[in-house]
Tab-separated table of N, CA and C in Angstrom:
chain	number	residue	atom	x	y	z
A	1	MET	N	128.016	108.199	100.137
A	1	MET	CA	126.929	107.257	100.208
A	1	MET	C	127.065	106.490	100.893
A	2	PRO	N	126.432	105.851	101.888
A	2	PRO	CA	126.347	104.912	102.744
A	2	PRO	C	127.046	103.532	102.589
A	3	GLY	N	127.352	102.942	103.053
A	3	GLY	CA	127.889	101.216	102.435
A	3	GLY	C	126.515	100.218	102.553
A	4	ARG	N	126.085	100.000	101.428
A	4	ARG	CA	124.784	98.572	101.719
A	4	ARG	C	125.553	97.386	102.130
A	5	TYR	N	123.712	97.268	102.809
A	5	TYR	CA	124.112	96.070	103.672
A	5	TYR	C	124.358	94.782	103.146
A	6	CYS	N	124.848	93.863	103.642
A	6	CYS	CA	125.294	92.376	102.595
A	6	CYS	C	124.569	91.168	103.464
A	7	GLY	N	123.350	91.249	104.011
A	7	GLY	CA	122.742	90.499	104.688
A	7	GLY	C	123.576	89.900	106.358
A	8	ARG	N	124.007	90.369	106.831
A	8	ARG	CA	124.579	90.827	108.327
A	8	ARG	C	123.585	91.604	109.371
A	9	THR	N	123.499	91.276	110.254
A	9	THR	CA	122.642	92.172	111.248
A	9	THR	C	123.608	93.386	111.475
A	10	GLY	N	122.886	94.547	111.168
A	10	GLY	CA	123.249	95.462	111.840
A	10	GLY	C	124.727	96.045	111.234
A	11	HIS	N	125.473	95.355	110.115
A	11	HIS	CA	126.673	95.482	109.604
A	11	HIS	C	126.548	95.979	108.057
A	12	ALA	N	127.158	97.161	108.009
A	12	ALA	CA	127.225	97.765	106.625
A	12	ALA	C	128.546	97.402	106.023
A	13	ALA	N	128.575	96.786	104.884
A	13	ALA	CA	129.389	96.097	104.200
A	13	ALA	C	130.075	97.310	103.308
A	14	HIS	N	131.253	96.589	102.525
A	14	HIS	CA	131.834	97.422	101.576
A	14	HIS	C	130.534	97.307	100.449
A	15	PRO	N	131.010	98.597	99.984
A	15	PRO	CA	129.423	98.907	98.770
A	15	PRO	C	128.939	97.643	98.141
A	16	ALA	N	128.192	97.085	98.184
A	16	ALA	CA	127.669	95.822	97.797
A	16	ALA	C	127.000	95.952	96.566
A	17	SER	N	127.134	95.227	95.489
A	17	SER	CA	126.361	95.114	94.190
A	17	SER	C	125.093	94.264	94.279
A	18	PRO	N	124.045	94.698	93.490
A	18	PRO	CA	122.985	93.661	93.879
A	18	PRO	C	123.097	92.607	93.745
A	19	GLY	N	123.891	91.726	92.913
A	19	GLY	CA	124.319	90.451	93.350
A	19	GLY	C	124.714	90.184	94.284
A	20	THR	N	126.063	90.862	95.043
A	20	THR	CA	126.065	90.136	96.534
A	20	THR	C	124.937	90.090	97.379
A	21	TYR	N	123.858	91.511	97.272
A	21	TYR	CA	122.781	91.072	97.936
A	21	TYR	C	121.919	89.812	97.445
A	22	ALA	N	121.898	89.719	96.604
A	22	ALA	CA	121.141	88.440	95.766
A	22	ALA	C	121.463	87.348	96.188
A	23	GLU	N	123.051	86.963	96.480
A	23	GLU	CA	123.738	86.026	97.328
A	23	GLU	C	123.440	85.751	98.671
A	24	ALA	N	122.945	87.006	99.462
A	24	ALA	CA	122.670	86.751	100.834
A	24	ALA	C	120.945	86.431	100.553
A	25	ILE	N	120.244	86.534	99.709
A	25	ILE	CA	118.873	86.506	99.908
A	25	ILE	C	118.871	84.801	99.359
A	26	VAL	N	119.471	84.079	98.387
A	26	VAL	CA	119.771	82.902	98.412
A	26	VAL	C	119.868	82.212	99.444
A	27	ARG	N	121.097	82.835	100.155
A	27	ARG	CA	121.800	81.794	101.312
A	27	ARG	C	120.299	81.726	102.421
A	28	ALA	N	119.562	83.067	102.604
A	28	ALA	CA	118.551	82.997	103.624
A	28	ALA	C	117.256	82.036	102.971
A	29	LEU	N	117.005	81.887	101.688
A	29	LEU	CA	116.102	81.082	100.914
A	29	LEU	C	116.469	79.602	101.345
A	30	ASP	N	117.596	79.343	101.576
A	30	ASP	CA	118.636	77.833	101.605
A	30	ASP	C	118.482	77.514	102.809
A	31	ASP	N	118.639	78.521	103.843
A	31	ASP	CA	118.977	77.982	105.362
A	31	ASP	C	118.237	79.344	105.932
A	32	THR	N	117.186	78.739	106.343
A	32	THR	CA	116.041	79.500	107.604
A	32	THR	C	117.041	80.649	108.623
A	33	ALA	N	117.988	79.922	108.911
A	33	ALA	CA	119.342	80.679	110.122
A	33	ALA	C	119.699	82.117	109.525
A	34	TYR	N	119.371	81.971	108.303
A	34	TYR	CA	119.840	83.316	107.661
A	34	TYR	C	118.718	84.623	107.487
A	35	GLU	N	117.144	83.913	107.710
A	35	GLU	CA	116.240	84.752	107.486
A	35	GLU	C	116.246	86.249	108.266
A	36	ALA	N	116.617	86.284	109.837
A	36	ALA	CA	116.173	87.157	110.767
A	36	ALA	C	117.288	88.412	110.180
A	37	SER	N	118.718	87.998	109.708
A	37	SER	CA	119.826	88.649	109.538
A	37	SER	C	119.310	89.718	107.781
A	38	THR	N	118.666	88.480	107.180
A	38	THR	CA	118.152	89.161	105.716
A	38	THR	C	117.095	89.936	105.576
A	39	ALA	N	116.001	89.893	106.892
A	39	ALA	CA	115.049	90.614	107.026
A	39	ALA	C	115.653	92.380	107.732
A	40	VAL	N	116.454	92.187	108.811
A	40	VAL	CA	116.843	93.379	109.423
A	40	VAL	C	117.553	93.760	108.068
A	41	ALA	N	118.430	93.723	107.418
A	41	ALA	CA	119.268	93.672	106.050
A	41	ALA	C	118.433	94.615	105.270
A	42	LEU	N	117.365	93.677	104.661
A	42	LEU	CA	116.172	94.448	103.758
A	42	LEU	C	115.401	95.505	104.380
A	43	ALA	N	114.916	95.775	105.471
A	43	ALA	CA	114.363	96.797	106.075
A	43	ALA	C	115.519	97.826	106.379
A	44	GLY	N	116.590	97.557	106.692
A	44	GLY	CA	117.613	98.996	106.551
A	44	GLY	C	118.047	99.329	105.221
A	45	ILE	N	118.012	98.905	104.056
A	45	ILE	CA	118.320	99.155	102.608
A	45	ILE	C	117.040	100.046	102.561
A	46	ALA	N	115.503	99.430	102.564
A	46	ALA	CA	114.663	99.997	102.298
A	46	ALA	C	114.513	101.419	102.956
A	47	LEU	N	115.033	101.802	104.129
A	47	LEU	CA	114.827	102.943	105.244
A	47	LEU	C	115.868	103.545	104.650
A	48	ASN	N	117.361	102.953	104.374
A	48	ASN	CA	118.103	104.436	104.539
A	48	ASN	C	118.995	104.107	103.329
A	49	GLU	N	119.183	103.229	102.219
A	49	GLU	CA	119.814	103.369	101.068
A	49	GLU	C	118.982	104.374	100.033
A	50	HIS	N	120.065	104.874	99.528
A	50	HIS	CA	119.585	106.295	98.705
A	50	HIS	C	119.551	105.906	96.942
A	51	ASP	N	119.824	104.424	96.663
A	51	ASP	CA	119.734	103.974	95.143
A	51	ASP	C	118.244	103.308	95.212
A	52	ARG	N	117.384	103.759	94.783
A	52	ARG	CA	115.885	103.346	94.657
A	52	ARG	C	115.777	101.879	93.883
A	53	GLU	N	116.824	101.882	92.607
A	53	GLU	CA	117.040	100.681	91.620
A	53	GLU	C	117.523	99.543	92.501
A	54	PHE	N	118.462	99.891	93.594
A	54	PHE	CA	119.091	98.602	94.351
A	54	PHE	C	117.976	98.331	95.250
A	55	ILE	N	117.389	99.121	95.856
A	55	ILE	CA	116.446	98.241	96.514
A	55	ILE	C	115.061	97.789	95.986
A	56	GLU	N	114.513	98.282	94.631
A	56	GLU	CA	113.651	97.656	94.095
A	56	GLU	C	114.299	95.908	93.677
A	57	HIS	N	115.649	96.114	93.624
A	57	HIS	CA	116.175	94.816	92.774
A	57	HIS	C	116.366	94.049	93.912
A	58	CYS	N	116.534	94.097	95.187
A	58	CYS	CA	116.294	93.499	96.507
A	58	CYS	C	115.055	92.760	97.008
A	59	CYS	N	114.327	93.943	96.775
A	59	CYS	CA	113.086	93.501	97.123
A	59	CYS	C	112.139	92.560	96.161
A	60	ILE	N	112.639	92.852	94.775
A	60	ILE	CA	111.787	91.802	93.564
A	60	ILE	C	112.461	90.431	93.528
A	61	GLU	N	113.947	90.531	93.709
A	61	GLU	CA	114.843	89.197	93.926
A	61	GLU	C	114.231	88.208	95.041
A	62	LEU	N	113.590	89.134	95.900
A	62	LEU	CA	113.321	88.306	97.133
A	62	LEU	C	111.934	87.554	96.874
A	63	GLY	N	111.118	88.701	96.355
A	63	GLY	CA	109.302	88.099	95.789
A	63	GLY	C	109.347	87.150	94.893
A	64	MET	N	110.522	87.199	93.788
A	64	MET	CA	110.602	86.266	92.818
A	64	MET	C	110.902	84.874	93.331
A	65	ARG	N	111.820	84.591	94.115
A	65	ARG	CA	112.271	83.385	94.555
A	65	ARG	C	112.320	82.899	95.964
A	66	ALA	N	111.794	83.560	96.844
A	66	ALA	CA	110.631	82.856	97.926
A	66	ALA	C	109.831	81.997	97.701
A	67	ALA	N	109.985	80.837	98.591
A	67	ALA	CA	108.792	79.861	98.373
A	67	ALA	C	107.874	80.448	99.238
A	68	ALA	N	106.425	80.041	98.607
A	68	ALA	CA	105.204	80.089	99.569
A	68	ALA	C	105.154	80.016	100.658
A	69	GLY	N	105.076	81.357	101.669
A	69	GLY	CA	104.608	81.059	103.069
A	69	GLY	C	105.753	81.569	103.974
A	70	ASN	N	106.870	81.821	102.822
A	70	ASN	CA	108.377	82.503	103.450
A	70	ASN	C	108.322	83.655	104.104
A	71	GLN	N	108.478	83.924	105.509
A	71	GLN	CA	108.201	85.187	106.064
A	71	GLN	C	108.583	86.599	105.200
A	72	LEU	N	109.631	86.388	104.467
A	72	LEU	CA	110.452	87.286	104.052
A	72	LEU	C	109.649	87.857	102.601
A	73	LEU	N	108.526	87.188	102.281
A	73	LEU	CA	107.496	87.564	100.962
A	73	LEU	C	106.757	88.879	101.311
A	74	GLY	N	106.116	88.879	102.512
A	74	GLY	CA	105.302	89.999	103.006
A	74	GLY	C	106.470	91.224	103.362
A	75	LEU	N	107.606	91.104	103.872
A	75	LEU	CA	108.401	92.410	104.109
A	75	LEU	C	108.856	92.745	102.734
A	76	ALA	N	109.181	92.058	101.891
A	76	ALA	CA	109.595	92.444	100.246
A	76	ALA	C	108.803	93.262	99.977
A	77	GLY	N	107.347	93.113	100.027
A	77	GLY	CA	106.208	94.250	99.697
A	77	GLY	C	106.090	95.402	100.501
A	78	LEU	N	106.303	95.335	101.675
A	78	LEU	CA	106.453	96.404	102.876
A	78	LEU	C	107.049	96.986	102.289
A	79	CYS	N	108.440	96.725	102.303
A	79	CYS	CA	109.890	97.533	101.420
A	79	CYS	C	109.666	97.977	100.409
A	80	LEU	N	108.981	97.531	99.174
A	80	LEU	CA	108.511	98.118	98.156
A	80	LEU	C	107.714	99.619	98.664
A	81	GLY	N	107.014	99.203	99.789
A	81	GLY	CA	105.732	100.309	99.939
A	81	GLY	C	106.863	101.925	100.344
A	82	HIS	N	107.995	101.152	101.121
A	82	HIS	CA	108.854	101.884	102.164
A	82	HIS	C	109.414	102.951	100.894
A	83	ALA	N	110.016	102.047	100.048
A	83	ALA	CA	110.908	102.734	98.757
A	83	ALA	C	109.456	104.127	98.306
A	84	ALA	N	108.621	103.292	97.854
A	84	ALA	CA	107.569	104.416	96.918
A	84	ALA	C	107.288	105.453	97.930
A	85	ARG	N	107.225	105.711	98.793
A	85	ARG	CA	107.073	106.649	100.001
A	85	ARG	C	108.171	107.468	100.261
A	86	ARG	N	109.571	106.881	99.759
A	86	ARG	CA	110.881	107.743	100.223
A	86	ARG	C	111.118	108.410	98.734
A	87	PHE	N	110.604	107.600	97.698
A	87	PHE	CA	111.067	108.194	96.560
A	87	PHE	C	110.057	109.008	95.384
A	88	GLY	N	108.704	108.390	96.147
A	88	GLY	CA	107.622	109.292	95.156
A	88	GLY	C	107.398	108.177	94.183
A	89	ARG	N	107.992	107.292	93.639
A	89	ARG	CA	107.684	106.231	92.702
A	89	ARG	C	108.609	104.900	92.987
A	90	LEU	N	107.850	104.130	91.757
A	90	LEU	CA	108.618	102.518	91.787
A	90	LEU	C	108.566	102.580	90.313
A	91	SER	N	109.628	101.413	89.775
A	91	SER	CA	109.666	101.150	88.691
A	91	SER	C	108.079	100.381	88.052
A	92	GLU	N	107.983	100.367	87.106
A	92	GLU	CA	106.626	99.255	86.332
A	92	GLU	C	106.940	98.116	87.023
A	93	ARG	N	108.099	97.519	87.203
A	93	ARG	CA	108.333	96.441	87.302
A	93	ARG	C	108.491	95.989	88.843
A	94	ALA	N	108.714	96.861	89.895
A	94	ALA	CA	108.471	96.954	91.289
A	94	ALA	C	107.051	96.834	91.446
A	95	VAL	N	106.249	98.030	90.534
A	95	VAL	CA	105.167	98.301	91.178
A	95	VAL	C	103.989	96.685	90.929
A	96	ALA	N	105.069	95.987	89.730
A	96	ALA	CA	103.931	94.803	89.416
A	96	ALA	C	104.378	93.771	90.388
A	97	SER	N	105.543	93.629	90.967
A	97	SER	CA	106.326	93.072	92.214
A	97	SER	C	105.185	93.158	93.343
A	98	ALA	N	105.334	94.405	93.579
A	98	ALA	CA	104.106	94.685	94.965
A	98	ALA	C	102.499	94.599	94.643
A	99	GLU	N	102.311	94.433	93.803
A	99	GLU	CA	100.600	94.105	93.279
A	99	GLU	C	100.799	92.741	93.382
A	100	SER	N	101.695	91.897	92.509
A	100	SER	CA	101.580	90.399	92.982
A	100	SER	C	101.694	89.757	94.304
A	101	LEU	N	102.565	90.646	95.439
A	101	LEU	CA	102.549	89.967	96.352
A	101	LEU	C	101.510	90.391	97.378
A	102	ALA	N	100.711	91.531	96.864
A	102	ALA	CA	99.796	91.915	97.741
A	102	ALA	C	98.632	90.884	97.077
A	103	THR	N	98.243	90.463	95.871
A	103	THR	CA	97.110	89.570	95.482
A	103	THR	C	97.606	88.093	96.100
A	104	ARG	N	98.534	87.804	96.088
A	104	ARG	CA	98.749	86.402	97.046
A	104	ARG	C	98.441	86.497	98.106
A	105	ALA	N	98.744	87.721	98.483
A	105	ALA	CA	98.120	87.659	100.399
A	105	ALA	C	96.939	87.774	100.566
A	106	GLU	N	96.224	88.551	99.128
A	106	GLU	CA	94.640	88.347	99.531
A	106	GLU	C	93.954	86.602	99.289
A	107	LEU	N	94.328	86.294	98.092
A	107	LEU	CA	94.311	85.180	98.233
A	107	LEU	C	94.317	83.764	99.152
A	108	ASP	N	95.784	84.025	99.840
A	108	ASP	CA	96.115	82.861	100.547
A	108	ASP	C	97.054	83.816	102.043
A	109	ALA	N	96.404	83.909	103.075
A	109	ALA	CA	97.294	84.404	103.678
A	109	ALA	C	98.214	83.716	104.588
A	110	SER	N	98.495	82.245	104.308
A	110	SER	CA	99.577	81.442	104.664
A	110	SER	C	100.707	81.473	103.599
A	111	ASP	N	100.591	82.261	102.329
A	111	ASP	CA	101.464	82.370	100.749
A	111	ASP	C	102.301	83.507	101.636
A	112	VAL	N	101.435	84.778	101.663
A	112	VAL	CA	102.200	86.170	101.861
A	112	VAL	C	101.259	86.513	103.069
A	113	ASP	N	102.269	87.015	104.206
A	113	ASP	CA	101.453	87.479	105.342
A	113	ASP	C	100.976	88.985	104.884
A	114	GLY	N	99.688	89.083	104.923
A	114	GLY	CA	98.973	90.376	104.279
A	114	GLY	C	99.097	91.483	105.491
A	115	ARG	N	99.648	91.590	106.485
A	115	ARG	CA	99.669	92.703	107.590
A	115	ARG	C	100.789	93.616	106.624
A	116	ALA	N	101.821	92.861	105.985
A	116	ALA	CA	102.827	93.640	105.402
A	116	ALA	C	102.329	94.647	103.985
A	117	THR	N	101.506	93.950	103.481
A	117	THR	CA	100.800	94.641	102.034
A	117	THR	C	99.824	95.049	102.501
A	118	SER	N	99.183	95.567	103.223
A	118	SER	CA	97.889	95.832	103.635
A	118	SER	C	97.945	97.421	103.811
A	119	PRO	N	97.516	98.377	103.305
A	119	PRO	CA	97.769	99.622	103.816
A	119	PRO	C	97.365	99.875	105.310
A	120	THR	N	96.539	98.979	106.021
A	120	THR	CA	96.155	99.465	107.354
A	120	THR	C	97.210	98.487	108.413
A	121	GLY	N	97.875	97.925	107.734
A	121	GLY	CA	98.533	96.768	108.457
A	121	GLY	C	98.015	95.404	108.974
A	122	THR	N	96.755	95.030	108.634
A	122	THR	CA	95.821	94.184	109.185
A	122	THR	C	95.855	93.186	108.120
A	123	SER	N	95.683	91.511	108.583
A	123	SER	CA	95.633	90.909	107.746
A	123	SER	C	94.161	90.937	106.674
A	124	PRO	N	93.871	90.806	105.832
A	124	PRO	CA	92.869	90.747	104.987
A	124	PRO	C	91.796	90.084	105.327
């Protein structure tokens, strides 16, 4: 099983628990200097991690904790889409999170970037 990302750009860490990744998310939410590395890590997880539940946990945490307008919100929705494509399914909680992010994007593009939650990749 590949190492899980811990929020550092391009570095696979020791196998991390969802709690460890949640700490990296909180760090990115508290300090925008960590947003880019968290975005890279989240995309890497969505595209390479073999544990669907871990991917979902990371995306749901980010979707619940990020402030309105945070650029990572749209990415969380996009990464849930990658997980759905790769595994052919998502948990009910992950589907609800993705739907919530998409709805928020439709209602206010300054809240969630709709390009990440739109099937065509364009803002509504």
